[in-house]
Tab-separated table of C-alpha atoms in Angstrom:
chain	number	residue	atom	x	y	z
A	21	MET	CA	23.844	16.164	4.042
A	22	THR	CA	23.841	12.710	2.442
A	23	ASP	CA	21.444	11.797	-0.287
A	24	ARG	CA	18.611	9.444	0.834
A	25	SER	CA	18.921	5.961	-0.762
A	26	PRO	CA	15.895	4.954	-3.187
A	27	PHE	CA	15.822	1.657	-1.252
A	28	GLU	CA	14.921	3.377	2.026
A	29	ASP	CA	11.154	2.960	1.535
A	30	PHE	CA	11.462	-0.657	0.681
A	31	ARG	CA	13.750	-1.281	3.572
A	32	ALA	CA	10.932	0.254	5.743
A	33	LEU	CA	8.358	-2.116	4.259
A	34	ALA	CA	10.417	-4.853	5.143
A	35	ARG	CA	10.941	-3.824	8.732
A	36	ALA	CA	7.333	-2.797	9.318
A	37	ASP	CA	5.339	-4.922	11.601
A	38	ARG	CA	2.076	-6.406	10.343
A	39	PRO	CA	-1.341	-5.856	11.990
A	40	ASP	CA	-2.235	-8.150	14.919
A	41	THR	CA	-4.370	-10.809	13.337
A	42	ALA	CA	-4.440	-13.116	16.710
A	43	ALA	CA	-8.071	-13.007	17.011
A	44	ALA	CA	-8.708	-14.326	13.442
A	45	VAL	CA	-6.493	-16.977	14.111
A	46	ALA	CA	-7.950	-17.899	17.428
A	47	ALA	CA	-11.282	-17.807	15.705
A	48	THR	CA	-10.058	-20.029	12.904
A	49	ARG	CA	-8.718	-22.560	15.212
A	50	ALA	CA	-11.866	-22.699	17.316
A	51	ARG	CA	-14.268	-23.202	14.390
A	52	GLU	CA	-11.604	-25.985	12.884
A	53	ALA	CA	-12.075	-27.980	16.045
A	54	GLN	CA	-15.861	-27.906	15.462
A	55	LEU	CA	-15.939	-28.909	11.915
A	56	THR	CA	-17.536	-32.329	10.865
A	57	LYS	CA	-14.399	-34.181	10.725
A	58	PRO	CA	-11.864	-35.892	12.874
A	59	ALA	CA	-9.264	-33.318	14.349
A	60	GLY	CA	-6.409	-32.887	12.056
A	61	SER	CA	-7.940	-35.165	9.296
A	62	LEU	CA	-7.477	-32.666	6.562
A	63	GLY	CA	-3.757	-32.310	7.378
A	64	ARG	CA	-1.972	-29.371	6.099
A	65	LEU	CA	-5.170	-27.936	4.548
A	66	GLU	CA	-6.027	-26.811	8.085
A	67	ALA	CA	-2.722	-25.163	8.542
A	68	ILE	CA	-3.523	-23.288	5.160
A	69	SER	CA	-6.661	-21.961	6.522
A	70	GLU	CA	-4.970	-20.612	9.781
A	71	TRP	CA	-2.107	-19.145	7.677
A	72	LEU	CA	-4.723	-17.150	5.552
A	73	ALA	CA	-6.409	-15.994	8.704
A	74	SER	CA	-2.939	-14.966	10.041
A	75	VAL	CA	-2.245	-12.828	6.900
A	76	THR	CA	-5.470	-11.448	6.127
A	77	GLY	CA	-7.279	-10.943	9.518
A	78	ARG	CA	-10.261	-12.603	7.937
A	79	ALA	CA	-12.097	-15.320	9.999
A	80	PRO	CA	-13.378	-17.465	8.544
A	81	PRO	CA	-10.712	-16.992	5.650
A	82	ALA	CA	-11.859	-16.651	2.119
A	83	VAL	CA	-10.223	-16.531	-1.288
A	84	ASP	CA	-12.397	-14.577	-3.722
A	85	ARG	CA	-10.227	-12.693	-5.913
A	86	PRO	CA	-6.962	-14.849	-6.663
A	87	ARG	CA	-4.543	-13.804	-9.273
A	88	VAL	CA	-1.306	-14.989	-10.848
A	89	VAL	CA	1.115	-12.154	-11.801
A	90	VAL	CA	3.853	-13.124	-14.407
A	91	PHE	CA	6.877	-10.663	-14.868
A	92	ALA	CA	8.841	-11.149	-17.927
A	93	ALA	CA	12.343	-9.666	-18.573
A	94	SER	CA	15.588	-10.198	-20.513
A	95	HIS	CA	19.106	-10.960	-19.358
A	96	GLY	CA	22.330	-9.739	-21.074
A	97	VAL	CA	24.036	-13.066	-19.403
A	98	ALA	CA	21.955	-15.059	-21.563
A	99	ASP	CA	24.246	-14.358	-24.529
A	100	ARG	CA	26.743	-16.521	-22.828
A	101	GLY	CA	25.126	-19.720	-23.701
A	102	VAL	CA	23.756	-20.337	-20.210
A	103	SER	CA	20.366	-21.518	-21.589
A	104	ALA	CA	19.087	-24.104	-24.098
A	105	PHE	CA	16.784	-21.394	-25.625
A	106	PRO	CA	17.634	-18.101	-27.509
A	107	SER	CA	16.535	-14.662	-25.982
A	108	SER	CA	14.059	-14.218	-28.901
A	109	VAL	CA	11.740	-16.652	-26.893
A	110	ASN	CA	10.936	-13.755	-24.489
A	111	ALA	CA	9.082	-11.729	-26.991
A	112	GLN	CA	7.521	-14.826	-28.564
A	113	MET	CA	6.192	-16.214	-25.121
A	114	LEU	CA	4.684	-12.789	-24.363
A	115	ALA	CA	2.617	-13.205	-27.549
A	116	ASN	CA	1.880	-16.791	-26.529
A	117	PHE	CA	0.468	-15.478	-23.124
A	118	ARG	CA	-1.569	-12.857	-24.761
A	119	GLU	CA	-3.217	-15.339	-26.920
A	120	GLY	CA	-3.988	-17.605	-24.050
A	121	LYS	CA	-1.882	-20.503	-25.327
A	122	ALA	CA	0.724	-21.006	-22.643
A	123	ALA	CA	0.501	-23.367	-19.833
A	124	ILE	CA	-0.091	-20.809	-17.201
A	125	ASN	CA	-3.321	-19.575	-19.157
A	126	GLN	CA	-4.676	-23.072	-19.143
A	127	ILE	CA	-3.960	-23.751	-15.186
A	128	CYS	CA	-5.478	-20.444	-14.262
A	129	GLY	CA	-8.480	-21.006	-16.317
A	130	ALA	CA	-8.925	-24.532	-14.865
A	131	TYR	CA	-9.003	-23.005	-11.311
A	132	GLY	CA	-10.569	-19.696	-11.973
A	133	ILE	CA	-7.589	-17.596	-11.327
A	134	GLY	CA	-7.067	-14.197	-12.841
A	135	LEU	CA	-3.665	-13.746	-14.691
A	136	SER	CA	-1.718	-10.627	-15.491
A	137	VAL	CA	1.528	-10.546	-17.501
A	138	PHE	CA	3.855	-7.658	-17.180
A	139	ASP	CA	6.481	-6.874	-19.891
A	140	LEU	CA	9.630	-5.454	-18.105
A	141	ALA	CA	11.257	-4.153	-21.254
A	142	VAL	CA	12.148	-7.692	-22.764
A	143	ASP	CA	13.609	-5.859	-25.707
A	144	VAL	CA	16.171	-4.184	-23.358
A	145	PRO	CA	18.232	-6.960	-21.550
A	146	THR	CA	19.900	-6.187	-18.212
A	147	GLY	CA	23.667	-5.906	-17.963
A	148	ASP	CA	25.956	-9.075	-18.312
A	149	ILE	CA	26.306	-9.817	-14.644
A	150	ALA	CA	29.529	-11.660	-15.373
A	151	GLU	CA	31.208	-8.519	-16.119
A	152	VAL	CA	28.794	-5.476	-15.124
A	153	ASP	CA	26.134	-4.464	-12.931
A	154	ALA	CA	22.450	-5.643	-14.130
A	155	PHE	CA	20.861	-2.330	-13.329
A	156	ALA	CA	22.515	1.041	-14.027
A	157	SER	CA	21.695	2.525	-10.554
A	158	GLU	CA	19.958	2.081	-7.300
A	159	ARG	CA	17.229	4.462	-8.659
A	160	ASP	CA	16.600	2.169	-11.634
A	161	THR	CA	16.396	-0.956	-9.270
A	162	ALA	CA	13.899	0.965	-6.858
A	163	ALA	CA	11.856	1.838	-9.865
A	164	THR	CA	11.503	-1.716	-10.789
A	165	LEU	CA	10.845	-2.750	-7.197
A	166	ALA	CA	7.994	-0.120	-7.289
A	167	PHE	CA	6.630	-1.608	-10.565
A	168	GLY	CA	5.886	-4.881	-8.374
A	169	LEU	CA	3.453	-2.853	-6.459
A	170	GLU	CA	1.035	-3.335	-9.282
A	171	ALA	CA	0.639	-6.880	-8.617
A	172	ILE	CA	-1.805	-6.162	-5.730
A	173	ALA	CA	-4.005	-4.140	-7.902
A	174	ASN	CA	-7.634	-5.152	-8.459
A	175	ASN	CA	-8.167	-6.086	-4.933
A	176	VAL	CA	-6.294	-9.157	-5.150
A	177	ASP	CA	-6.944	-11.582	-1.975
A	178	LEU	CA	-4.478	-14.248	-3.071
A	179	LEU	CA	-1.265	-13.352	-5.032
A	180	GLY	CA	0.792	-16.005	-6.968
A	181	LEU	CA	4.156	-14.864	-8.427
A	182	GLY	CA	5.622	-16.080	-11.675
A	183	GLU	CA	8.245	-15.193	-14.247
A	184	MET	CA	9.485	-15.642	-17.624
A	185	GLY	CA	12.955	-14.761	-19.095
A	186	ILE	CA	15.672	-16.794	-20.852
A	187	GLY	CA	18.704	-16.914	-18.373
A	188	ASN	CA	16.816	-16.098	-15.197
A	189	THR	CA	17.757	-19.178	-13.336
A	190	THR	CA	21.460	-18.169	-13.916
A	191	VAL	CA	20.561	-14.872	-12.224
A	192	ALA	CA	18.582	-16.466	-9.474
A	193	ALA	CA	21.422	-18.737	-8.620
A	194	ALA	CA	23.989	-16.124	-8.561
A	195	LEU	CA	21.708	-14.050	-6.287
A	196	CYS	CA	21.334	-17.042	-3.975
A	197	ALA	CA	24.967	-17.676	-3.844
A	198	ALA	CA	25.708	-14.038	-3.129
A	199	ILE	CA	23.394	-13.931	-0.253
A	200	LEU	CA	23.323	-17.523	1.004
A	201	GLY	CA	26.917	-18.536	0.248
A	202	GLY	CA	28.079	-21.490	-1.877
A	203	SER	CA	29.650	-21.990	-5.483
A	204	GLY	CA	28.092	-21.623	-8.829
A	205	ALA	CA	28.194	-25.483	-8.966
A	206	ASP	CA	26.206	-25.555	-5.737
A	207	TRP	CA	23.339	-23.382	-7.225
A	208	ALA	CA	23.526	-23.988	-10.998
A	209	GLY	CA	20.770	-26.334	-12.467
A	210	PRO	CA	19.394	-27.389	-15.919
A	211	GLY	CA	16.971	-24.481	-16.205
A	212	THR	CA	15.438	-24.781	-19.709
A	213	GLY	CA	17.519	-28.194	-20.265
A	214	VAL	CA	21.264	-27.259	-20.221
A	215	THR	CA	23.470	-30.226	-19.358
A	216	GLY	CA	27.176	-31.146	-19.629
A	217	SER	CA	29.574	-28.497	-20.784
A	218	ALA	CA	26.702	-25.897	-20.875
A	219	LEU	CA	25.814	-26.658	-17.303
A	220	ALA	CA	29.620	-26.284	-16.212
A	221	ARG	CA	29.699	-22.929	-18.179
A	222	LYS	CA	26.641	-21.872	-16.208
A	223	ALA	CA	28.516	-22.539	-13.004
A	224	GLU	CA	31.379	-20.571	-13.963
A	225	VAL	CA	29.218	-17.596	-15.121
A	226	ILE	CA	27.606	-17.493	-11.588
A	227	ASP	CA	31.073	-17.643	-10.061
A	228	LEU	CA	32.146	-14.784	-11.879
A	229	ALA	CA	29.221	-12.661	-10.922
A	230	VAL	CA	29.492	-13.295	-7.293
A	231	ALA	CA	33.321	-12.555	-7.417
A	232	ARG	CA	32.508	-9.293	-8.871
A	233	VAL	CA	30.265	-8.414	-5.909
A	234	ALA	CA	32.451	-10.073	-3.329
A	235	GLY	CA	32.140	-8.060	-0.007
A	236	GLU	CA	28.701	-6.618	-0.633
A	237	THR	CA	26.082	-7.758	2.038
A	238	ASP	CA	23.155	-5.261	1.327
A	239	PRO	CA	20.451	-7.512	-0.191
A	240	PHE	CA	19.081	-4.548	-2.291
A	241	ILE	CA	22.626	-3.540	-3.519
A	242	LEU	CA	23.056	-7.140	-4.450
A	243	LEU	CA	19.693	-7.097	-6.204
A	244	GLN	CA	20.913	-4.022	-8.224
A	245	ARG	CA	24.101	-5.602	-9.294
A	246	ILE	CA	22.975	-9.001	-9.948
A	247	GLY	CA	19.491	-8.383	-11.081
A	248	GLY	CA	17.100	-8.982	-12.856
A	249	ARG	CA	14.162	-7.070	-13.483
A	250	GLU	CA	11.513	-9.760	-12.962
A	251	ILE	CA	13.307	-10.623	-9.591
A	252	ALA	CA	13.247	-6.955	-8.431
A	253	ALA	CA	9.538	-6.732	-9.364
A	254	MET	CA	8.642	-9.833	-7.486
A	255	ALA	CA	10.528	-8.515	-4.396
A	256	GLY	CA	8.506	-5.546	-4.597
A	257	ALA	CA	5.340	-7.416	-5.058
A	258	ILE	CA	6.218	-9.471	-1.943
A	259	LEU	CA	6.897	-6.230	0.137
A	260	ALA	CA	3.662	-4.425	-1.150
A	261	ALA	CA	1.493	-7.637	-0.374
A	262	ARG	CA	2.913	-7.748	3.146
A	263	SER	CA	1.874	-4.047	3.849
A	264	GLN	CA	-1.674	-4.956	2.616
A	265	GLY	CA	-2.213	-8.026	4.115
A	266	VAL	CA	-2.352	-10.251	0.935
A	267	PRO	CA	-1.192	-13.688	1.091
A	268	VAL	CA	1.513	-14.581	-1.452
A	269	VAL	CA	2.089	-17.987	-3.256
A	270	VAL	CA	5.786	-18.118	-4.440
A	271	ASP	CA	6.337	-20.161	-7.578
A	272	GLY	CA	9.832	-21.930	-8.197
A	273	TYR	CA	13.511	-21.093	-8.060
A	274	VAL	CA	13.550	-17.857	-9.584
A	275	ALA	CA	10.627	-16.425	-7.633
A	276	THR	CA	12.128	-18.020	-4.581
A	277	SER	CA	15.205	-16.062	-5.251
A	278	ALA	CA	13.308	-12.955	-4.883
A	279	ALA	CA	11.933	-14.090	-1.362
A	280	VAL	CA	15.757	-14.818	-0.652
A	281	VAL	CA	16.285	-11.087	-1.083
A	282	VAL	CA	13.340	-10.004	1.000
A	283	HIS	CA	14.108	-12.457	3.791
A	284	ALA	CA	17.927	-11.184	3.855
A	285	MET	CA	16.320	-7.701	4.741
A	286	ASN	CA	14.169	-9.258	7.450
A	287	PRO	CA	13.326	-13.055	7.888
A	288	ALA	CA	9.897	-11.983	9.276
A	289	ALA	CA	9.027	-10.178	5.995
A	290	ILE	CA	8.097	-13.499	4.163
A	291	ASP	CA	5.712	-14.725	6.812
A	292	HIS	CA	2.887	-13.834	4.469
A	293	CYS	CA	4.370	-16.223	1.638
A	294	ILE	CA	3.795	-19.916	1.005
A	295	PHE	CA	5.879	-21.809	-1.328
A	296	ALA	CA	3.976	-23.518	-3.977
A	297	HIS	CA	6.203	-26.392	-4.981
A	298	ARG	CA	9.752	-27.947	-4.948
A	299	SER	CA	10.979	-27.552	-8.549
A	300	ALA	CA	13.262	-29.885	-10.428
A	301	GLU	CA	15.841	-27.466	-10.233
A	302	PRO	CA	18.224	-29.140	-7.670
A	303	ALA	CA	19.053	-25.887	-5.863
A	304	HIS	CA	15.450	-24.894	-5.292
A	305	ALA	CA	15.326	-27.289	-2.333
A	306	ARG	CA	18.590	-25.757	-0.986
A	307	ALA	CA	17.075	-22.288	-0.982
A	308	MET	CA	14.010	-23.172	0.624
A	309	ALA	CA	15.894	-25.003	3.129
A	310	ALA	CA	17.869	-21.716	3.884
A	311	LEU	CA	14.685	-19.915	4.322
A	312	GLY	CA	13.122	-22.669	6.534
A	313	VAL	CA	9.975	-23.322	4.404
A	314	GLU	CA	8.221	-26.275	3.082
A	315	PRO	CA	6.601	-26.299	-0.242
A	316	LEU	CA	3.018	-27.559	-0.844
A	317	LEU	CA	3.580	-29.737	-3.885
A	318	ASP	CA	6.412	-31.666	-5.576
A	319	LEU	CA	5.593	-32.513	-9.209
A	320	GLY	CA	8.980	-32.341	-10.823
A	321	MET	CA	8.044	-28.954	-12.698
A	322	ARG	CA	10.615	-26.473	-13.654
A	323	LEU	CA	8.620	-24.294	-16.119
A	324	GLY	CA	8.310	-21.203	-14.178
A	325	GLU	CA	5.376	-18.900	-15.506
A	326	GLY	CA	3.836	-19.060	-12.138
A	327	THR	CA	2.446	-22.512	-13.083
A	328	GLY	CA	3.416	-24.201	-9.700
A	329	ALA	CA	1.830	-21.162	-8.042
A	330	ALA	CA	-1.490	-21.462	-9.723
A	331	LEU	CA	-1.692	-25.231	-8.893
A	332	ALA	CA	-0.965	-24.529	-5.307
A	333	MET	CA	-3.590	-21.717	-5.428
A	334	GLY	CA	-6.262	-24.161	-6.395
A	335	LEU	CA	-5.356	-26.150	-3.088
A	336	ILE	CA	-5.443	-22.986	-1.073
A	337	LYS	CA	-8.817	-22.165	-2.426
A	338	ALA	CA	-10.064	-25.773	-1.618
A	339	ALA	CA	-8.453	-25.128	2.176
A	340	ALA	CA	-10.421	-21.978	2.543
A	341	ALA	CA	-13.725	-23.404	1.120
A	342	CYS	CA	-13.568	-26.518	3.317
A	343	HIS	CA	-13.101	-24.281	6.247
A	344	SER	CA	-15.881	-21.886	5.743
A	345	GLY	CA	-18.343	-24.050	4.010
A	346	MET	CA	-18.230	-27.127	6.076
A	347	ALA	CA	-20.793	-27.541	8.804
A	348	THR	CA	-19.931	-27.879	12.479
A	349	PHE	CA	-21.094	-30.809	14.304
A	350	ALA	CA	-23.676	-28.755	15.988
A	351	GLU	CA	-24.990	-27.169	12.654
A	352	ALA	CA	-25.164	-30.788	10.983
A	353	GLY	CA	-26.638	-32.632	13.944
A	354	VAL	CA	-23.619	-34.936	13.777
A	355	ASP	CA	-22.247	-36.399	17.013
A	356	GLY	CA	-18.952	-34.952	17.995
A	357	PRO	CA	-15.905	-37.094	19.319
A	358	ALA	CA	-16.538	-38.700	22.636
C-alpha cells in the first residue's frame, strides 16, 4: 500500500465544484438593468457586481468585511544577488507593518480594509533553488499551503492577497517558467530595482532552477521544489477561499505566481479570483495573459505588500455599493429608457 500524498486534500479542493450561484447572478443582472442609469454606463463596475454574486451567491452583492493578508518569507536564493536589497529587510519590514508605517497600512486605512500580516519564518530562508529544493519535503510544503487557510478567518468576505520577501520575484519567475514555459530572460524583471548585469544574473539563476526540475509537471511538486513559503501560503488561501465562496483579489507578480500554480491544477479553480493590477514587472502581463485574465488597474506599481490588491478592493467595494444602494427607476420615480 502506497502512502497518501500530503497534497491530496489540496488537489481535491482544486477539483471540487463550487456551489450553484446562478440564481444570484440572474437576480444581480435583473436589478442592474433597472438601476437609474443607462445600461452599461458603469462599465466594468457592473461586471464586478455580477462576479461578486457569482462567487458568494449573494444578491445584491455586498462587501462588509474586506481584508488584505500579507505573507512574509525569506529565500536562500537572495544570497545570489538577485535583489537590490539585503535579506535583513524582511524582518525590518515586518516591524514596519506592525508599527503601521508601510504603504499597505496607509491604503488599507484609507479604504477601511482590515490587514493581517503573517511571518512565515523570515529568519529561516528556504533552500537556494538554483541548487536545492525550496522545501525539505511534500509534507513541509503542504503544511505551508495549510497555513494559507488562516487567510479566510474572521468571516472575511473579500480577500486581498499580498506578500513580502527579498528575492521572491526570482522565485515567482522560476515557478512561472517551470509551469508556463520560457527562459529566465522571459520571466525575470527588475523586482526591487536590479538592472544590467544583476538582471542578467537573475535570469541565469531562474534558468538554473528550472533546469534542476526539468521534466516535472505536477504543480504542487514544482511548488515544493521552487517555493517559496509565501507563494505556497497564497496558493492555499486561494483554494480555501474557493471552497468557502470568498472572492479573492490577487495583487502583483508574486501573488499571480500562486494563482499560476492553482490554475495548473484546474483552470476553473481561480474563477473566484480577480486580478488587481498590471504591475511594472514586465512578465506579470505575460503571466496574466497565460491565465486569460485582465487586471482592474494599471498604475505602474511593483511594490507588493498587497498594495495593488487593496486599491482594487476599494474599487470593488464601490461597485457593490453602487449596485446595492442605487435606486431603481421605479423606486426613484425616474423615467426609464424608451
